[in-house]
């Protein structure tokens, strides 16, 4: 799960495009920072990457509206933060602003999920019910709690990375490490979900219905 699709269900036929729209702007940021700016000037490289990041997220929003028919709330949230913190990064010539953007997103997810749990509600259920059909209410509560804790931990991890790593190392881990951690965590939840009614087996199609 990535930042903008972390708690949003995507139809199967659009998941590849959705992943590209989600991950693409960050990858462009990484590539421009690494290869598209003058050598020996990390701050200038970060500014170049930030500008590319801002342009890429706007393009991603346009393509999402065009191809998927909507711009998800998570993409809106990410875009607002990218454009806002990107502008601050350029104005103050300080890449640390863009580094704190993931912290705000992760913390926001954690607050939403913890807030729902305090009211006895699994906020994930309304967003992911189609993806985890058959999951019991207790399973939804456990899944929401697990992801709330995970997002809070990721927010703390990002701040620790910002405080202790160079921008180069932070960006490398942000692009390649954090998505991998999110994917592994999602997979680690599958055994728990199966105990509460979720099945990974595909349901048989009605008679006469061909595969898409």
CSV table of C-alpha atoms in Angstrom, one decimal:
chain,number,residue,atom,x,y,z
A,1,UNK,CA,0.0,0.0,0.0
A,2,UNK,CA,1.3,3.4,-0.9
A,3,UNK,CA,0.5,6.8,0.4
A,4,UNK,CA,-2.5,7.7,-1.8
A,5,UNK,CA,-4.0,4.2,-2.1
A,6,UNK,CA,-3.2,3.1,1.4
A,7,UNK,CA,-6.8,2.8,2.5
A,8,UNK,CA,-8.7,3.0,-0.8
A,9,UNK,CA,-10.0,0.1,-2.9
A,10,UNK,CA,-9.2,0.2,-6.6
A,11,UNK,CA,-11.0,-1.9,-9.2
A,12,UNK,CA,-8.8,-4.8,-10.5
A,13,UNK,CA,-8.8,-3.5,-14.1
A,14,UNK,CA,-7.4,-0.2,-13.0
A,15,UNK,CA,-4.9,-1.2,-10.3
A,16,UNK,CA,-1.9,-1.0,-12.6
A,17,UNK,CA,-2.7,2.5,-13.7
A,18,UNK,CA,-3.6,3.5,-10.2
A,19,UNK,CA,-0.2,2.3,-9.0
A,20,UNK,CA,1.6,4.1,-11.8
A,21,UNK,CA,-0.2,7.3,-10.9
A,22,UNK,CA,0.6,6.9,-7.3
A,23,UNK,CA,4.2,5.8,-7.5
A,24,UNK,CA,5.1,7.7,-10.8
A,25,UNK,CA,5.5,11.2,-9.4
A,26,UNK,CA,7.8,10.0,-6.6
A,27,UNK,CA,9.9,8.0,-9.1
A,28,UNK,CA,10.2,11.1,-11.3
A,29,UNK,CA,11.3,13.1,-8.2
A,30,UNK,CA,14.0,10.4,-7.6
A,31,UNK,CA,15.2,10.3,-11.2
A,32,UNK,CA,15.4,14.0,-11.6
A,33,UNK,CA,17.2,14.4,-8.3
A,34,UNK,CA,19.7,11.7,-9.2
A,35,UNK,CA,20.3,12.4,-12.9
A,36,UNK,CA,18.7,15.6,-14.0
A,37,UNK,CA,20.5,18.2,-11.9
A,38,UNK,CA,24.1,19.6,-11.7
A,39,UNK,CA,26.5,17.3,-9.9
A,40,UNK,CA,27.9,18.4,-6.6
A,41,UNK,CA,24.9,20.6,-5.7
A,42,UNK,CA,22.5,18.4,-3.7
A,43,UNK,CA,20.3,21.4,-2.8
A,44,UNK,CA,19.9,22.4,-6.4
A,45,UNK,CA,19.2,18.8,-7.3
A,46,UNK,CA,16.5,18.6,-4.6
A,47,UNK,CA,14.9,21.8,-6.0
A,48,UNK,CA,14.9,20.4,-9.5
A,49,UNK,CA,13.4,17.2,-8.2
A,50,UNK,CA,10.8,19.1,-6.3
A,51,UNK,CA,9.7,21.0,-9.3
A,52,UNK,CA,9.4,17.8,-11.3
A,53,UNK,CA,7.5,16.2,-8.4
A,54,UNK,CA,5.0,19.1,-8.4
A,55,UNK,CA,4.4,18.9,-12.2
A,56,UNK,CA,4.2,15.1,-12.1
A,57,UNK,CA,1.5,15.1,-9.4
A,58,UNK,CA,-0.6,17.6,-11.4
A,59,UNK,CA,-0.3,15.4,-14.5
A,60,UNK,CA,-1.2,12.3,-12.4
A,61,UNK,CA,-4.4,14.1,-11.2
A,62,UNK,CA,-5.4,15.0,-14.8
A,63,UNK,CA,-4.8,11.4,-16.0
A,64,UNK,CA,-6.7,10.0,-13.0
A,65,UNK,CA,-9.7,12.2,-13.8
A,66,UNK,CA,-9.5,11.3,-17.5
A,67,UNK,CA,-8.9,7.5,-17.2
A,68,UNK,CA,-10.5,6.6,-13.8
A,69,UNK,CA,-13.2,9.3,-13.9
A,70,UNK,CA,-12.2,10.7,-10.5
A,71,UNK,CA,-9.4,12.0,-8.3
A,72,UNK,CA,-9.4,10.1,-5.0
A,73,UNK,CA,-9.4,11.9,-1.7
A,74,UNK,CA,-6.0,10.4,-0.9
A,75,UNK,CA,-4.5,11.8,-4.2
A,76,UNK,CA,-6.1,15.2,-3.4
A,77,UNK,CA,-4.5,15.1,0.0
A,78,UNK,CA,-1.1,14.1,-1.3
A,79,UNK,CA,-1.2,16.7,-4.1
A,80,UNK,CA,-2.1,19.5,-1.8
A,81,UNK,CA,0.8,18.6,0.5
A,82,UNK,CA,3.2,18.1,-2.4
A,83,UNK,CA,2.4,21.4,-4.0
A,84,UNK,CA,2.3,23.2,-0.6
A,85,UNK,CA,5.5,21.8,0.8
A,86,UNK,CA,7.1,21.9,-2.6
A,87,UNK,CA,6.5,25.6,-2.8
A,88,UNK,CA,8.1,26.1,0.6
A,89,UNK,CA,11.0,23.9,-0.4
A,90,UNK,CA,11.6,26.2,-3.5
A,91,UNK,CA,11.0,29.4,-1.7
A,92,UNK,CA,13.3,28.7,1.3
A,93,UNK,CA,15.7,26.6,-0.7
A,94,UNK,CA,15.4,23.9,1.9
A,95,UNK,CA,14.5,20.3,0.9
A,96,UNK,CA,13.5,19.4,4.5
A,97,UNK,CA,10.0,20.7,3.8
A,98,UNK,CA,9.3,18.0,1.2
A,99,UNK,CA,10.7,15.4,3.6
A,100,UNK,CA,8.1,16.1,6.2
A,101,UNK,CA,5.2,15.6,3.8
A,102,UNK,CA,5.0,11.8,4.3
A,103,UNK,CA,4.9,12.2,8.0
A,104,UNK,CA,1.8,14.3,7.7
A,105,UNK,CA,0.1,11.8,5.4
A,106,UNK,CA,0.9,8.8,7.6
A,107,UNK,CA,-0.1,10.7,10.8
A,108,UNK,CA,-3.3,11.7,9.1
A,109,UNK,CA,-4.2,8.1,8.3
A,110,UNK,CA,-3.4,7.0,11.8
A,111,UNK,CA,-5.6,9.7,13.4
A,112,UNK,CA,-8.5,8.8,11.1
A,113,UNK,CA,-8.3,5.1,12.0
A,114,UNK,CA,-7.7,5.6,15.7
A,115,UNK,CA,-10.5,8.1,15.8
A,116,UNK,CA,-12.9,5.6,14.3
A,117,UNK,CA,-11.7,2.9,16.7
A,118,UNK,CA,-12.5,5.2,19.7
A,119,UNK,CA,-16.0,5.3,18.4
A,120,UNK,CA,-16.1,1.6,17.8
A,121,UNK,CA,-16.0,1.9,14.0
A,122,UNK,CA,-13.6,0.3,11.6
A,123,UNK,CA,-13.0,3.2,9.1
A,124,UNK,CA,-11.4,0.8,6.6
A,125,UNK,CA,-14.6,-1.2,6.1
A,126,UNK,CA,-16.4,1.5,4.1
A,127,UNK,CA,-13.4,1.8,1.8
A,128,UNK,CA,-12.1,-1.7,1.5
A,129,UNK,CA,-15.3,-3.9,1.9
A,130,UNK,CA,-15.2,-5.1,-1.7
A,131,UNK,CA,-11.5,-6.2,-1.3
A,132,UNK,CA,-12.1,-8.2,1.9
A,133,UNK,CA,-15.6,-9.6,1.3
A,134,UNK,CA,-16.7,-11.9,4.1
A,135,UNK,CA,-14.5,-10.3,6.8
A,136,UNK,CA,-16.3,-10.1,10.1
A,137,UNK,CA,-16.8,-6.9,12.1
A,138,UNK,CA,-14.2,-8.1,14.6
A,139,UNK,CA,-11.8,-8.7,11.7
A,140,UNK,CA,-12.4,-5.1,10.4
A,141,UNK,CA,-11.6,-3.7,13.8
A,142,UNK,CA,-8.4,-5.7,14.1
A,143,UNK,CA,-7.4,-4.7,10.6
A,144,UNK,CA,-8.1,-1.0,11.3
A,145,UNK,CA,-6.1,-1.2,14.5
A,146,UNK,CA,-3.1,-2.9,12.8
A,147,UNK,CA,-3.0,-0.2,10.0
A,148,UNK,CA,-3.5,2.6,12.5
A,149,UNK,CA,-0.4,1.4,14.5
A,150,UNK,CA,1.5,0.9,11.2
A,151,UNK,CA,0.8,4.4,10.0
A,152,UNK,CA,1.8,5.9,13.3
A,153,UNK,CA,5.0,3.9,13.2
A,154,UNK,CA,5.7,5.0,9.6
A,155,UNK,CA,5.3,8.6,10.6
A,156,UNK,CA,7.8,8.2,13.4
A,157,UNK,CA,10.2,6.3,11.1
A,158,UNK,CA,10.1,9.0,8.5
A,159,UNK,CA,10.9,11.7,11.1
A,160,UNK,CA,13.8,9.5,12.4
A,161,UNK,CA,15.1,9.1,8.8
A,162,UNK,CA,14.9,12.9,8.2
A,163,UNK,CA,16.8,13.6,11.5
A,164,UNK,CA,19.5,11.0,10.9
A,165,UNK,CA,20.0,10.5,7.2
A,166,UNK,CA,21.2,12.6,4.3
A,167,UNK,CA,18.6,13.7,1.8
A,168,UNK,CA,20.1,11.3,-0.7
A,169,UNK,CA,19.7,8.3,1.6
A,170,UNK,CA,16.3,9.5,2.8
A,171,UNK,CA,15.0,9.7,-0.8
A,172,UNK,CA,16.3,6.3,-1.7
A,173,UNK,CA,14.6,4.6,1.3
A,174,UNK,CA,11.5,6.6,0.7
A,175,UNK,CA,11.2,5.5,-2.9
A,176,UNK,CA,12.2,1.8,-2.5
A,177,UNK,CA,12.1,0.9,1.2
A,178,UNK,CA,8.8,2.3,2.4
A,179,UNK,CA,6.6,0.8,-0.4
A,180,UNK,CA,8.3,-2.5,0.2
A,181,UNK,CA,7.6,-2.3,4.0
A,182,UNK,CA,4.0,-1.4,3.3
A,183,UNK,CA,3.5,-4.3,0.9
A,184,UNK,CA,5.1,-6.8,3.4
A,185,UNK,CA,2.9,-5.5,6.2
A,186,UNK,CA,-0.2,-5.9,4.1
A,187,UNK,CA,0.8,-9.5,3.3
A,188,UNK,CA,1.5,-10.2,7.0
A,189,UNK,CA,-2.1,-9.3,7.8
A,190,UNK,CA,-3.5,-12.0,5.5
A,191,UNK,CA,-3.4,-14.9,8.0
A,192,UNK,CA,-5.2,-12.8,10.6
A,193,UNK,CA,-7.9,-11.9,8.0
A,194,UNK,CA,-8.4,-15.5,7.0
A,195,UNK,CA,-9.3,-16.3,10.7
A,196,UNK,CA,-12.1,-13.8,10.5
A,197,UNK,CA,-13.9,-14.8,7.3
A,198,UNK,CA,-11.7,-13.5,4.5
A,199,UNK,CA,-10.8,-16.0,1.7
A,200,UNK,CA,-8.0,-15.5,-0.8
A,201,UNK,CA,-9.6,-18.0,-3.2
A,202,UNK,CA,-11.5,-16.5,-6.2
A,203,UNK,CA,-15.2,-17.1,-6.1
A,204,UNK,CA,-16.6,-19.3,-9.0
A,205,UNK,CA,-18.3,-17.4,-11.8
A,206,UNK,CA,-22.0,-18.0,-12.5
A,207,UNK,CA,-22.7,-20.5,-15.2
A,208,UNK,CA,-22.3,-19.0,-18.7
A,209,UNK,CA,-20.2,-16.1,-17.6
A,210,UNK,CA,-16.9,-15.9,-19.4
A,211,UNK,CA,-13.7,-14.6,-17.9
A,212,UNK,CA,-13.0,-11.0,-18.7
